[in-house]
mmCIF file of C-alpha atoms in Angstrom:
data_model
loop_
_atom_site.group_PDB
_atom_site.id
_atom_site.type_symbol
_atom_site.label_atom_id
_atom_site.label_comp_id
_atom_site.label_asym_id
_atom_site.label_seq_id
_atom_site.Cartn_x
_atom_site.Cartn_y
_atom_site.Cartn_z
ATOM 1 C CA UNK A 20 8.899 13.150 -14.936
ATOM 2 C CA UNK A 21 9.977 10.844 -12.233
ATOM 3 C CA UNK A 22 13.253 9.301 -13.000
ATOM 4 C CA UNK A 23 12.941 5.418 -13.415
ATOM 5 C CA UNK A 24 15.905 4.449 -11.234
ATOM 6 C CA UNK A 25 14.793 6.700 -8.420
ATOM 7 C CA UNK A 26 11.325 5.374 -8.499
ATOM 8 C CA UNK A 27 12.658 1.889 -8.494
ATOM 9 C CA UNK A 28 14.953 2.544 -5.513
ATOM 10 C CA UNK A 29 12.114 4.014 -3.588
ATOM 11 C CA UNK A 30 9.784 1.194 -4.521
ATOM 12 C CA UNK A 31 12.282 -1.241 -3.256
ATOM 13 C CA UNK A 32 12.886 0.658 0.017
ATOM 14 C CA UNK A 33 9.223 1.412 0.656
ATOM 15 C CA UNK A 34 8.224 -2.322 -0.144
ATOM 16 C CA UNK A 35 10.551 -3.459 2.755
ATOM 17 C CA UNK A 36 9.363 -0.818 5.117
ATOM 18 C CA UNK A 37 5.615 -1.511 4.099
ATOM 19 C CA UNK A 38 6.137 -5.162 4.896
ATOM 20 C CA UNK A 39 7.507 -4.217 8.377
ATOM 21 C CA UNK A 40 4.640 -1.700 8.941
ATOM 22 C CA UNK A 41 1.940 -4.266 7.839
ATOM 23 C CA UNK A 42 3.573 -6.940 10.132
ATOM 24 C CA UNK A 43 3.669 -4.361 12.936
ATOM 25 C CA UNK A 44 -0.065 -3.606 12.555
ATOM 26 C CA UNK A 45 -0.781 -7.309 12.892
ATOM 27 C CA UNK A 46 1.501 -8.004 15.858
ATOM 28 C CA UNK A 47 0.830 -4.745 17.783
ATOM 29 C CA UNK A 48 -2.402 -5.855 19.459
ATOM 30 C CA UNK A 49 -3.884 -6.647 15.979
ATOM 31 C CA UNK A 50 -3.524 -2.943 15.307
ATOM 32 C CA UNK A 51 -4.134 -0.051 17.749
ATOM 33 C CA UNK A 52 -6.884 2.319 16.999
ATOM 34 C CA UNK A 53 -5.708 6.000 17.015
ATOM 35 C CA UNK A 54 -2.167 4.959 16.033
ATOM 36 C CA UNK A 55 -1.172 5.644 12.300
ATOM 37 C CA UNK A 56 2.091 4.531 10.578
ATOM 38 C CA UNK A 57 3.759 6.914 8.103
ATOM 39 C CA UNK A 58 6.851 6.261 6.034
ATOM 40 C CA UNK A 59 8.650 9.158 4.146
ATOM 41 C CA UNK A 60 11.312 8.034 1.738
ATOM 42 C CA UNK A 61 13.406 10.374 -0.558
ATOM 43 C CA UNK A 62 16.003 9.666 -3.095
ATOM 44 C CA UNK A 63 17.391 12.457 -5.346
ATOM 45 C CA UNK A 64 14.259 14.189 -6.901
ATOM 46 C CA UNK A 65 11.848 11.419 -5.998
ATOM 47 C CA UNK A 66 9.840 11.497 -2.768
ATOM 48 C CA UNK A 67 7.414 8.827 -1.477
ATOM 49 C CA UNK A 68 4.934 9.350 1.457
ATOM 50 C CA UNK A 69 3.087 6.146 2.714
ATOM 51 C CA UNK A 70 0.420 6.179 5.370
ATOM 52 C CA UNK A 71 -1.216 3.108 6.773
ATOM 53 C CA UNK A 72 -4.157 3.794 9.178
ATOM 54 C CA UNK A 73 -6.777 1.599 11.068
ATOM 55 C CA UNK A 74 -10.192 1.603 9.490
ATOM 56 C CA UNK A 75 -11.614 2.756 12.857
ATOM 57 C CA UNK A 76 -9.533 6.035 12.599
ATOM 58 C CA UNK A 77 -10.690 6.553 9.079
ATOM 59 C CA UNK A 78 -14.379 5.726 8.895
ATOM 60 C CA UNK A 79 -15.402 4.829 12.462
ATOM 61 C CA UNK A 80 -16.022 1.148 12.017
ATOM 62 C CA UNK A 81 -14.063 -2.051 11.315
ATOM 63 C CA UNK A 82 -16.679 -4.221 9.370
ATOM 64 C CA UNK A 83 -17.361 -3.877 5.491
ATOM 65 C CA UNK A 84 -20.004 -1.118 5.068
ATOM 66 C CA UNK A 85 -23.523 -2.360 5.608
ATOM 67 C CA UNK A 86 -25.778 0.671 5.786
ATOM 68 C CA UNK A 87 -26.031 3.648 3.424
ATOM 69 C CA UNK A 88 -24.456 5.960 6.037
ATOM 70 C CA UNK A 89 -21.431 3.569 6.101
ATOM 71 C CA UNK A 90 -21.096 3.430 2.390
ATOM 72 C CA UNK A 91 -21.222 7.196 2.320
ATOM 73 C CA UNK A 92 -18.589 7.480 5.100
ATOM 74 C CA UNK A 93 -16.361 5.155 3.283
ATOM 75 C CA UNK A 94 -16.793 6.916 -0.228
ATOM 76 C CA UNK A 95 -16.052 10.214 1.471
ATOM 77 C CA UNK A 96 -12.957 8.904 3.206
ATOM 78 C CA UNK A 97 -11.712 7.395 -0.056
ATOM 79 C CA UNK A 98 -12.255 10.676 -1.891
ATOM 80 C CA UNK A 99 -10.360 12.689 0.815
ATOM 81 C CA UNK A 100 -7.481 10.193 0.930
ATOM 82 C CA UNK A 101 -6.967 10.577 -2.830
ATOM 83 C CA UNK A 102 -6.387 14.319 -2.416
ATOM 84 C CA UNK A 103 -2.740 14.374 -1.329
ATOM 85 C CA UNK A 104 -2.696 18.240 -0.971
ATOM 86 C CA UNK A 105 -5.372 17.958 1.675
ATOM 87 C CA UNK A 106 -3.427 15.679 3.846
ATOM 88 C CA UNK A 107 0.325 16.525 3.075
ATOM 89 C CA UNK A 108 2.067 19.869 2.696
ATOM 90 C CA UNK A 109 5.629 19.893 1.508
ATOM 91 C CA UNK A 110 7.681 23.105 1.723
ATOM 92 C CA UNK A 111 7.161 24.938 -1.525
ATOM 93 C CA UNK A 112 10.774 25.960 -2.204
ATOM 94 C CA UNK A 113 11.437 22.241 -3.244
ATOM 95 C CA UNK A 114 8.801 22.430 -6.027
ATOM 96 C CA UNK A 115 7.413 18.955 -5.433
ATOM 97 C CA UNK A 116 4.606 17.753 -7.798
ATOM 98 C CA UNK A 117 2.433 14.744 -7.152
ATOM 99 C CA UNK A 118 2.911 12.175 -9.805
ATOM 100 C CA UNK A 119 0.818 9.287 -8.544
ATOM 101 C CA UNK A 120 -1.483 8.310 -5.758
ATOM 102 C CA UNK A 121 -2.567 4.910 -4.594
ATOM 103 C CA UNK A 122 -5.356 4.366 -2.072
ATOM 104 C CA UNK A 123 -6.241 0.808 -0.885
ATOM 105 C CA UNK A 124 -8.431 -0.553 1.858
ATOM 106 C CA UNK A 125 -7.437 -3.906 3.097
ATOM 107 C CA UNK A 126 -8.735 -6.292 5.928
ATOM 108 C CA UNK A 127 -7.601 -9.431 7.645
ATOM 109 C CA UNK A 128 -9.345 -11.755 9.957
ATOM 110 C CA UNK A 129 -7.528 -11.859 13.309
ATOM 111 C CA UNK A 130 -8.604 -15.283 14.396
ATOM 112 C CA UNK A 131 -7.073 -16.871 11.289
ATOM 113 C CA UNK A 132 -4.279 -14.348 10.534
ATOM 114 C CA UNK A 133 -4.809 -14.031 6.762
ATOM 115 C CA UNK A 134 -5.113 -11.083 4.469
ATOM 116 C CA UNK A 135 -7.906 -10.426 2.169
ATOM 117 C CA UNK A 136 -8.112 -7.308 -0.099
ATOM 118 C CA UNK A 137 -11.518 -5.771 0.139
ATOM 119 C CA UNK A 138 -13.297 -2.794 -1.236
ATOM 120 C CA UNK A 139 -11.980 0.100 -3.052
ATOM 121 C CA UNK A 140 -8.525 0.261 -4.609
ATOM 122 C CA UNK A 141 -7.373 3.400 -6.423
ATOM 123 C CA UNK A 142 -4.021 3.676 -7.876
ATOM 124 C CA UNK A 143 -1.722 5.620 -10.086
ATOM 125 C CA UNK A 144 -3.672 8.839 -10.250
ATOM 126 C CA UNK A 145 -1.806 11.749 -11.768
ATOM 127 C CA UNK A 146 -2.888 15.231 -11.269
ATOM 128 C CA UNK A 147 -5.166 15.275 -14.321
ATOM 129 C CA UNK A 148 -6.832 12.269 -12.878
ATOM 130 C CA UNK A 149 -7.552 14.213 -9.763
ATOM 131 C CA UNK A 150 -8.969 16.908 -11.575
ATOM 132 C CA UNK A 151 -11.238 14.860 -13.830
ATOM 133 C CA UNK A 152 -12.636 12.863 -10.941
ATOM 134 C CA UNK A 153 -12.808 9.120 -9.969
ATOM 135 C CA UNK A 154 -15.374 6.342 -9.771
ATOM 136 C CA UNK A 155 -16.279 3.664 -7.282
ATOM 137 C CA UNK A 156 -17.838 0.282 -8.065
ATOM 138 C CA UNK A 157 -20.415 0.408 -5.391
ATOM 139 C CA UNK A 158 -22.699 -2.408 -6.490
ATOM 140 C CA UNK A 159 -19.771 -4.793 -7.010
ATOM 141 C CA UNK A 160 -18.349 -3.784 -3.636
ATOM 142 C CA UNK A 161 -21.693 -4.270 -1.872
ATOM 143 C CA UNK A 162 -22.386 -7.682 -3.395
ATOM 144 C CA UNK A 163 -18.772 -8.696 -2.503
ATOM 145 C CA UNK A 164 -19.188 -7.754 1.111
ATOM 146 C CA UNK A 165 -22.603 -9.583 1.338
ATOM 147 C CA UNK A 166 -20.953 -12.681 0.224
ATOM 148 C CA UNK A 167 -18.247 -12.362 2.787
ATOM 149 C CA UNK A 168 -20.281 -11.459 5.803
ATOM 150 C CA UNK A 169 -23.291 -13.738 5.605
ATOM 151 C CA UNK A 170 -23.826 -15.848 8.692
ATOM 152 C CA UNK A 171 -21.827 -13.333 10.714
ATOM 153 C CA UNK A 172 -23.213 -10.674 12.944
ATOM 154 C CA UNK A 173 -21.836 -7.061 13.306
ATOM 155 C CA UNK A 174 -20.126 -7.954 16.568
ATOM 156 C CA UNK A 175 -18.103 -10.783 15.170
ATOM 157 C CA UNK A 176 -16.922 -8.341 12.375
ATOM 158 C CA UNK A 177 -15.819 -5.741 14.977
ATOM 159 C CA UNK A 178 -13.848 -8.343 16.961
ATOM 160 C CA UNK A 179 -12.623 -10.747 14.181
ATOM 161 C CA UNK A 180 -11.849 -8.666 11.305
ATOM 162 C CA UNK A 181 -9.540 -5.499 11.174
ATOM 163 C CA UNK A 182 -9.348 -3.248 8.319
ATOM 164 C CA UNK A 183 -6.637 -0.727 7.414
ATOM 165 C CA UNK A 184 -6.240 2.088 4.723
ATOM 166 C CA UNK A 185 -2.950 2.179 2.797
ATOM 167 C CA UNK A 186 -2.114 5.379 0.974
ATOM 168 C CA UNK A 187 0.945 6.055 -1.155
ATOM 169 C CA UNK A 188 1.752 9.515 -2.541
ATOM 170 C CA UNK A 189 4.694 9.638 -5.113
ATOM 171 C CA UNK A 190 6.199 13.091 -5.927
ATOM 172 C CA UNK A 191 9.032 14.535 -8.044
ATOM 173 C CA UNK A 192 10.702 17.561 -6.732
ATOM 174 C CA UNK A 193 12.178 20.163 -8.995
ATOM 175 C CA UNK A 194 14.885 21.354 -6.303
ATOM 176 C CA UNK A 195 15.371 18.499 -3.883
ATOM 177 C CA UNK A 196 18.161 20.303 -2.258
ATOM 178 C CA UNK A 197 15.543 22.565 -0.669
ATOM 179 C CA UNK A 198 13.363 19.858 0.586
ATOM 180 C CA UNK A 199 13.644 20.335 4.149
ATOM 181 C CA UNK A 200 10.154 19.561 5.790
ATOM 182 C CA UNK A 201 6.622 18.477 5.307
ATOM 183 C CA UNK A 202 3.584 18.621 7.498
ATOM 184 C CA UNK A 203 0.398 16.701 7.754
ATOM 185 C CA UNK A 204 -3.286 17.735 8.109
ATOM 186 C CA UNK A 205 -4.179 14.150 9.093
ATOM 187 C CA UNK A 206 -5.399 14.892 12.615
ATOM 188 C CA UNK A 207 -7.717 17.623 11.401
ATOM 189 C CA UNK A 208 -9.447 15.281 9.005
ATOM 190 C CA UNK A 209 -9.403 12.244 11.191
ATOM 191 C CA UNK A 210 -9.636 13.188 14.728
ATOM 192 C CA UNK A 211 -9.872 9.647 16.005
ATOM 193 C CA UNK A 212 -6.118 9.362 15.309
ATOM 194 C CA UNK A 213 -3.954 10.732 18.232
ATOM 195 C CA UNK A 214 -0.543 9.645 17.058
ATOM 196 C CA UNK A 215 1.414 9.116 13.857
ATOM 197 C CA UNK A 216 4.515 6.929 14.105
ATOM 198 C CA UNK A 217 6.778 8.215 11.320
ATOM 199 C CA UNK A 218 9.857 6.775 9.701
ATOM 200 C CA UNK A 219 12.030 9.147 7.597
ATOM 201 C CA UNK A 220 14.506 7.850 4.928
ATOM 202 C CA UNK A 221 16.232 10.718 3.070
ATOM 203 C CA UNK A 222 19.530 11.647 1.585
ATOM 204 C CA UNK A 223 20.366 13.478 4.839
ATOM 205 C CA UNK A 224 18.970 11.179 7.551
ATOM 206 C CA UNK A 225 17.191 8.123 8.763
ATOM 207 C CA UNK A 226 15.176 8.598 11.686
ATOM 208 C CA UNK A 227 11.851 7.821 13.495
ATOM 209 C CA UNK A 228 9.470 10.400 15.219
ATOM 210 C CA UNK A 229 6.051 10.423 16.672
ATOM 211 C CA UNK A 230 3.605 13.097 15.503
ATOM 212 C CA UNK A 231 0.456 14.313 17.419
ATOM 213 C CA UNK A 232 -2.068 16.962 16.876
ATOM 214 C CA UNK A 233 0.300 19.485 18.443
ATOM 215 C CA UNK A 234 3.322 18.380 16.418
ATOM 216 C CA UNK A 235 2.581 17.869 12.830
ATOM 217 C CA UNK A 236 5.810 18.678 11.046
ATOM 218 C CA UNK A 237 8.466 16.315 9.812
ATOM 219 C CA UNK A 238 12.010 17.467 9.278
ATOM 220 C CA UNK A 239 13.573 16.029 6.258
#
């Protein structure tokens, strides 16, 4: 089990980092397609990996899904993002086990600079939940989006609204002393991304690095 005090420390750290990352996404030319943010925080046996990615990188569009193809693309992306093992590989000697995952899609309107949660939100999935499956409220989502995008054409959505995906994976590690690296398969699944800005906070170091399709490993 993940120790409560460790989880609280990580939660506090990642909350501060997340606020900076989200603000950076808004200030950095609204956000930059192709550039993903990743935070890796470790405290004792607790490990947290957080990824924030532009909607364009993940599904290929910024507006709420309008066609069956776009709904399918979003559903497939959400399902993939929930599978931590498909995106993050931690060196096996550390014995890290996924405790929870949280996948959320958010959007904000650039002209008015306000946030509005949209769409799918999945959180606190344990390994059993991954095995037993998940569900999406498609009809409610579709109705919700129709209410929000009436009287707007697609071009306005592309230019005025920016979406992002926020993913958190929480692990507990049996032997954190042997936790020395992780790698990501993000670029294989989402080839529109070309760079991951990564912040690392561990018992050993605090550093920032940039990953790319040829460099996908993070030293911890």
